[in-house]
PDB file of C-alpha atoms in Angstrom:
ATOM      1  CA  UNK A 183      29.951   4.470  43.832  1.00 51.00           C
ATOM      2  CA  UNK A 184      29.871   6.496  47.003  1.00 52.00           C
ATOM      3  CA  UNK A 185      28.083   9.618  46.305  1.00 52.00           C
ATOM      4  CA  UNK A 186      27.566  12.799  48.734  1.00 56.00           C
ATOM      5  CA  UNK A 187      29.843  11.535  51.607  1.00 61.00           C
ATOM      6  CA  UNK A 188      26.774   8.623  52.403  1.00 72.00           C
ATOM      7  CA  UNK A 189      28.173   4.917  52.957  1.00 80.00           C
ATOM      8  CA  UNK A 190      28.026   2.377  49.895  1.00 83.00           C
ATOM      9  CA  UNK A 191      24.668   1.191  52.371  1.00 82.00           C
ATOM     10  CA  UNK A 192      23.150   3.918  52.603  1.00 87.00           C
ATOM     11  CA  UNK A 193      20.054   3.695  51.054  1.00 83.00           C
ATOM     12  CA  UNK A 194      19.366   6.626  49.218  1.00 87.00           C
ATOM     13  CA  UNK A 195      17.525   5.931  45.772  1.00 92.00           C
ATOM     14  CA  UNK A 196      13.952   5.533  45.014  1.00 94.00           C
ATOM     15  CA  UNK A 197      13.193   3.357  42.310  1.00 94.00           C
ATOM     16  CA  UNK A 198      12.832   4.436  39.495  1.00 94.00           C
ATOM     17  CA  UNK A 199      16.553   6.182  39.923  1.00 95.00           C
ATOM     18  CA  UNK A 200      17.851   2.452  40.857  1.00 95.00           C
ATOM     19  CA  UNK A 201      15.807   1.007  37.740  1.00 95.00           C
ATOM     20  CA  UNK A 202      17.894   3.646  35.872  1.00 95.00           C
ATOM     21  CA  UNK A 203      20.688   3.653  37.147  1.00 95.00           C
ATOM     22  CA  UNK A 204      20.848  -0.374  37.019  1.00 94.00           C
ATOM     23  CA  UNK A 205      19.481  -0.882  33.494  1.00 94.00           C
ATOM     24  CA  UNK A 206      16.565  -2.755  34.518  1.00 95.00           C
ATOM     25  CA  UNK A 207      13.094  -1.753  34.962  1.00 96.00           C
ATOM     26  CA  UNK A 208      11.154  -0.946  38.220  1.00 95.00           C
ATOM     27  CA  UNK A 209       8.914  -4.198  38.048  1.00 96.00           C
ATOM     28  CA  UNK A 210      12.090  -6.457  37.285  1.00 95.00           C
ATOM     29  CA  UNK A 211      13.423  -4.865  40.958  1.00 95.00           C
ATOM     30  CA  UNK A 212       9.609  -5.430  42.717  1.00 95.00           C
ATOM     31  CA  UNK A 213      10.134  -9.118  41.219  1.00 95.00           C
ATOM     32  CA  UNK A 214      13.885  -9.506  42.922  1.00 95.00           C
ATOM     33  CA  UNK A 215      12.430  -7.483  46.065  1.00 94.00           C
ATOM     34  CA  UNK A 216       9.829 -10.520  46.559  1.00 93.00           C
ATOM     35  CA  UNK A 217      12.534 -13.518  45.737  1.00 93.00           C
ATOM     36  CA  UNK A 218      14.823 -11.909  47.956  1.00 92.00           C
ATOM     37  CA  UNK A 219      17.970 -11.284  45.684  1.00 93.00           C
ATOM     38  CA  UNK A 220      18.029  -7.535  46.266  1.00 93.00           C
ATOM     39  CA  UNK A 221      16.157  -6.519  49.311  1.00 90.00           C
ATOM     40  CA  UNK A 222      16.687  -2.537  49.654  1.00 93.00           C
ATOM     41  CA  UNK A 223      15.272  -0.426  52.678  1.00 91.00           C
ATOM     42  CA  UNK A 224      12.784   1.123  53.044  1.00 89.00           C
ATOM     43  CA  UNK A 225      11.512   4.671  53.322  1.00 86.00           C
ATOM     44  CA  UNK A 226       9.031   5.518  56.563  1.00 85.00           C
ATOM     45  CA  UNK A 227       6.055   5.287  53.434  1.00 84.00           C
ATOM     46  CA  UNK A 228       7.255   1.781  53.410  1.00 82.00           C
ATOM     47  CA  UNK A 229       9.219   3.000  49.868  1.00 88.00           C
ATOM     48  CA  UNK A 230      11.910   1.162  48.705  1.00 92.00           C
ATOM     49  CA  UNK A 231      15.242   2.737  49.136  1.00 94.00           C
ATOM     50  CA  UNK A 232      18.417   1.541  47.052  1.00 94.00           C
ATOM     51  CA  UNK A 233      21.455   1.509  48.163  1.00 94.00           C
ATOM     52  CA  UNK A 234      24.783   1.882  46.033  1.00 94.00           C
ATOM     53  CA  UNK A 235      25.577  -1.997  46.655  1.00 93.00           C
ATOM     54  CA  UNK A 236      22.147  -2.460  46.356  1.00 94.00           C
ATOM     55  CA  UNK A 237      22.289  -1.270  42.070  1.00 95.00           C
ATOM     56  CA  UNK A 238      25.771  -3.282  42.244  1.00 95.00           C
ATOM     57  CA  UNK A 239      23.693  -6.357  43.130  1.00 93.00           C
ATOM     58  CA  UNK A 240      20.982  -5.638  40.876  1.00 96.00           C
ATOM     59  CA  UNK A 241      23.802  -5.119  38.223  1.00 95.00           C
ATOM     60  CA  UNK A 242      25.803  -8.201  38.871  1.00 94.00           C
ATOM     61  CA  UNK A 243      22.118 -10.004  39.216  1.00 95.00           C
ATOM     62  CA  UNK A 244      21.288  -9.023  35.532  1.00 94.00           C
ATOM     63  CA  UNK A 245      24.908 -10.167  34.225  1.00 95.00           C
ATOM     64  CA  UNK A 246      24.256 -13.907  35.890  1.00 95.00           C
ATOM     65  CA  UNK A 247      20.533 -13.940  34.435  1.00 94.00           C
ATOM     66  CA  UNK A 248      21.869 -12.186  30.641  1.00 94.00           C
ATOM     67  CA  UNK A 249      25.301 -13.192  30.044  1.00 95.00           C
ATOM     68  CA  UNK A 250      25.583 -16.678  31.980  1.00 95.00           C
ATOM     69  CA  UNK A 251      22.159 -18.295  31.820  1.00 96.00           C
ATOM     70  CA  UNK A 252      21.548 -18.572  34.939  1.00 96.00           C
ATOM     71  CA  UNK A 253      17.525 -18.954  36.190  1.00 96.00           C
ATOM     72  CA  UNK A 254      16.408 -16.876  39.136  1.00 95.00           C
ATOM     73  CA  UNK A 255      16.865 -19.590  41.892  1.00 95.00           C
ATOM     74  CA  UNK A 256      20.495 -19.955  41.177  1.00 96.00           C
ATOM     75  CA  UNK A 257      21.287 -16.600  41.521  1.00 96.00           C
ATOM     76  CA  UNK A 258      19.614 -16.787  44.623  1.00 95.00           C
ATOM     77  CA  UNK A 259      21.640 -19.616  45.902  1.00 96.00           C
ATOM     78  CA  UNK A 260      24.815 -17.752  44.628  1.00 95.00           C
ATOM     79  CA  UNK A 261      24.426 -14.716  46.577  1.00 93.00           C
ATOM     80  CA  UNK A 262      23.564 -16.655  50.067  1.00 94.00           C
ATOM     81  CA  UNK A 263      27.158 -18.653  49.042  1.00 96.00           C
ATOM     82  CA  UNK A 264      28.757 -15.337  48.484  1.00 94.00           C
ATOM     83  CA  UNK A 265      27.707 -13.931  51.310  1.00 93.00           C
ATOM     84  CA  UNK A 266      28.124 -16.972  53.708  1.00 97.00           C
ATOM     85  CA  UNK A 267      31.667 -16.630  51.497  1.00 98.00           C
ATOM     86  CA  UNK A 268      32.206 -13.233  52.978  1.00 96.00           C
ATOM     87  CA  UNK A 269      31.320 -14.092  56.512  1.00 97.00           C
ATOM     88  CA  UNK A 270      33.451 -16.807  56.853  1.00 97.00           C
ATOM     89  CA  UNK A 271      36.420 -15.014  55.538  1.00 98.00           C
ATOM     90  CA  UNK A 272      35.492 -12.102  58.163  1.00 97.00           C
ATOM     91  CA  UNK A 273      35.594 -15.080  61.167  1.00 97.00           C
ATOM     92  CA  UNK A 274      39.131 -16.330  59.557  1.00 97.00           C
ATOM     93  CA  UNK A 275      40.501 -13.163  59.838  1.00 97.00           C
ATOM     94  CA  UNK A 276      39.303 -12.390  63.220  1.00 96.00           C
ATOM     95  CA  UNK A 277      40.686 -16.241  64.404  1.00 96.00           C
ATOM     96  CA  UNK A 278      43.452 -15.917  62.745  1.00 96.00           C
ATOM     97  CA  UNK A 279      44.163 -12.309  64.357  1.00 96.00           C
ATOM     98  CA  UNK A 280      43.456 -14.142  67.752  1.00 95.00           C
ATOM     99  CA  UNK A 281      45.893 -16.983  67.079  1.00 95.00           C
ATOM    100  CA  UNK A 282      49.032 -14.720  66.083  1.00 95.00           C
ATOM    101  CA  UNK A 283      48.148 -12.780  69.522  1.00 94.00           C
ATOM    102  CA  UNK A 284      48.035 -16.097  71.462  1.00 94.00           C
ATOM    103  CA  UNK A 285      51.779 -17.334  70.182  1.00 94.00           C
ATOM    104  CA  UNK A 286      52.918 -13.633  70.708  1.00 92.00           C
ATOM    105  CA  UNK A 287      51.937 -14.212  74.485  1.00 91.00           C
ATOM    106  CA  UNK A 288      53.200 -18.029  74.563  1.00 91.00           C
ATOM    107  CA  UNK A 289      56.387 -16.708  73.347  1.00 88.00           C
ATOM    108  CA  UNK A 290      57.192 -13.745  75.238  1.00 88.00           C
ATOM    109  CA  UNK A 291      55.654 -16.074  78.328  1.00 87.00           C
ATOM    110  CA  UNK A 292      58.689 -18.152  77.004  1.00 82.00           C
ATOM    111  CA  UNK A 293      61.534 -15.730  76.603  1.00 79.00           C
ATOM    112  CA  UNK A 294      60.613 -14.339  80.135  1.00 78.00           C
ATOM    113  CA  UNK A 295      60.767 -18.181  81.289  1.00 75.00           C
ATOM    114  CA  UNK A 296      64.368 -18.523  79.793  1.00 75.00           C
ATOM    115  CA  UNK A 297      65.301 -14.689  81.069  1.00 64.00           C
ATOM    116  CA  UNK A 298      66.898 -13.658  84.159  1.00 61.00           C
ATOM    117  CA  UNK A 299      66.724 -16.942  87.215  1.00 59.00           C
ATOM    118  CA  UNK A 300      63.220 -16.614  89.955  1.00 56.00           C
ATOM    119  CA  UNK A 301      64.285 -14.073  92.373  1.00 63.00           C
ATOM    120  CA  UNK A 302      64.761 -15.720  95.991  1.00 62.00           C
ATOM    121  CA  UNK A 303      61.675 -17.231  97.605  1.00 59.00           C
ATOM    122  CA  UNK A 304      59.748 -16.982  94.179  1.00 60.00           C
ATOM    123  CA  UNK A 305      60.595 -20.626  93.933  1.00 63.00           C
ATOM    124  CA  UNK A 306      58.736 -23.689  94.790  1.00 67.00           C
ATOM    125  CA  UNK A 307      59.407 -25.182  98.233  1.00 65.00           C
ATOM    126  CA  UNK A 308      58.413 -28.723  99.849  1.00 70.00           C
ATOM    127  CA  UNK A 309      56.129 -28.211 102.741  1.00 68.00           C
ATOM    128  CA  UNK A 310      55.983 -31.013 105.411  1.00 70.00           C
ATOM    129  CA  UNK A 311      52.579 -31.450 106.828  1.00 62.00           C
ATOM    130  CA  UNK A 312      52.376 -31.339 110.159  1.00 64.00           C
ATOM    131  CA  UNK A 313      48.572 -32.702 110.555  1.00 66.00           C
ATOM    132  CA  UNK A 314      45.968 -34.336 109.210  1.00 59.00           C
ATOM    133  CA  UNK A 315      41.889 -34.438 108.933  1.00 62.00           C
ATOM    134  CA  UNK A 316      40.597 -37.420 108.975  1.00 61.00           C
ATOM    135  CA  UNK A 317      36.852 -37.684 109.151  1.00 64.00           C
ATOM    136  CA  UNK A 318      36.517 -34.420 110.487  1.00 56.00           C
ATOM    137  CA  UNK A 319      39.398 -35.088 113.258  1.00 55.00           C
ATOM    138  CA  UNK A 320      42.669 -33.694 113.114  1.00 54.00           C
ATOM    139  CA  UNK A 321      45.188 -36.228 114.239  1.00 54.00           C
ATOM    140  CA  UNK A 322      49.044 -35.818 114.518  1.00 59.00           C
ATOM    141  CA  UNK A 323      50.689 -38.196 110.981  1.00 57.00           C
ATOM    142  CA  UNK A 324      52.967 -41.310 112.402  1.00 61.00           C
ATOM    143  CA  UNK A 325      56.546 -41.089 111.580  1.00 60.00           C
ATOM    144  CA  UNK A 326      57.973 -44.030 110.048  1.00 58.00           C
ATOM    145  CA  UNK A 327      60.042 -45.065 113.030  1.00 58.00           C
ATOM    146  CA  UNK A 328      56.592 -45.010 115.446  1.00 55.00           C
ATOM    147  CA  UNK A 329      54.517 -47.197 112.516  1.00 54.00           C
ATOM    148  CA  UNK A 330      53.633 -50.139 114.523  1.00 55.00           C
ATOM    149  CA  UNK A 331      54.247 -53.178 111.928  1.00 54.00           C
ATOM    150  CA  UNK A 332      51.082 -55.194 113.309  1.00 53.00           C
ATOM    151  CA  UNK A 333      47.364 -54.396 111.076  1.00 54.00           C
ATOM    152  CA  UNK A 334      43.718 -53.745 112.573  1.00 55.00           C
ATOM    153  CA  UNK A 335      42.178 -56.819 113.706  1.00 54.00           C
ATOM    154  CA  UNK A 336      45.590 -57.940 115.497  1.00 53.00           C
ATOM    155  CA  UNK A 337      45.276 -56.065 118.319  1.00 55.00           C
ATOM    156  CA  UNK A 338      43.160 -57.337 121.045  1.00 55.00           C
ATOM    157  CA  UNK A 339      39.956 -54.881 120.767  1.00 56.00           C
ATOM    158  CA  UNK A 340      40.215 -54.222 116.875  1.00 53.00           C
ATOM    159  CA  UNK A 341      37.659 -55.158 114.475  1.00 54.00           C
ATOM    160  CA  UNK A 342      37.972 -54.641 110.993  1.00 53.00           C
ATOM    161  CA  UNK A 343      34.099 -54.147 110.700  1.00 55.00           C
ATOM    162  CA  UNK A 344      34.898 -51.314 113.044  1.00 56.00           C
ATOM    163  CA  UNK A 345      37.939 -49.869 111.259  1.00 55.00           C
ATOM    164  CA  UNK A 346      36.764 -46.130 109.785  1.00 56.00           C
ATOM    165  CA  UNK A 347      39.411 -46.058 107.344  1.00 58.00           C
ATOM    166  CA  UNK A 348      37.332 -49.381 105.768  1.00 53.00           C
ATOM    167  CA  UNK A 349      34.638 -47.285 104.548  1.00 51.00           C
TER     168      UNK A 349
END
């Protein structure tokens, strides 16, 4: 129903052309205006301006009301569904287009990891420490072999009360 080039949003008729054009009269759209089933724009009078989805609401608004027997507030509720409906489906397809990228990347992220081997030096190395802060202090590590086997408080002089490493 997209007339003149305008969008199917574009709002575009005055009432009485939407009354006509719907098959309903021009208080029946006031009435939907103020319950909120169609709610057109408006014109910088404050007019109301229909839209081509607008008359397709009004249209599919008589058909629930006429041929299905449905009252006023259930039409109501059935457009919010429909249009929550439409939402959701718009999220789906946007998550959905965000999870096929994400297992394109995880597996060309794995081919690469199964390609060609690291090139030289890309590879993880051990690194021996050569010092270590303690409290602020660096200190050189014992090896092993310099350990002494006996613990604070054996010593003449130690205290375990005064033992930093107790804290």
């Amino acid at each position: 129903m997209n007339h003149g080039g305008l969008g199917d949003d574009a709002p575009v008729y005055v009432i009485s052309v939407a009354a006509e054009l719907s098959g309903l009269h021009p208080q029946t759209l006031r009435q939907y205006d103020r319950l909120g089933l169609v709610s057109p724009g408006r014109a910088a009078g404050r007019g109301r301006r229909y839209s081509a989805r607008d008359v397709q609401m009004l249209r599919e608004v008589q058909r629930l009301s006429q041929e299905e027997g449905i009252n006023l507030a259930g039409i109501k509720r059935i457009l919010e569904l429909q249009r929550e409906v439409a939402e959701l489906r718009e999220t789906v397809f946007h998550l959905h287009n965000e999870l096929e990228a994400a297992r394109s990347a995880v597996a060309r992220r794995g081919a690469a990891a199964q390609g060609p081997p690291p090139r030289p030096g890309g590879e993880l190395m051990p690194v021996r420490r050569t010092r270590v802060t303690v409290f602020g202090a660096a200190v050189q590590p014992e090896r092993r072999d310099e350990r002494r086997d006996d613990r604070p408080g054996d010593r003449p002089g130690d205290d375990r009360r005064d033992d930093p490493r107790r804290d």
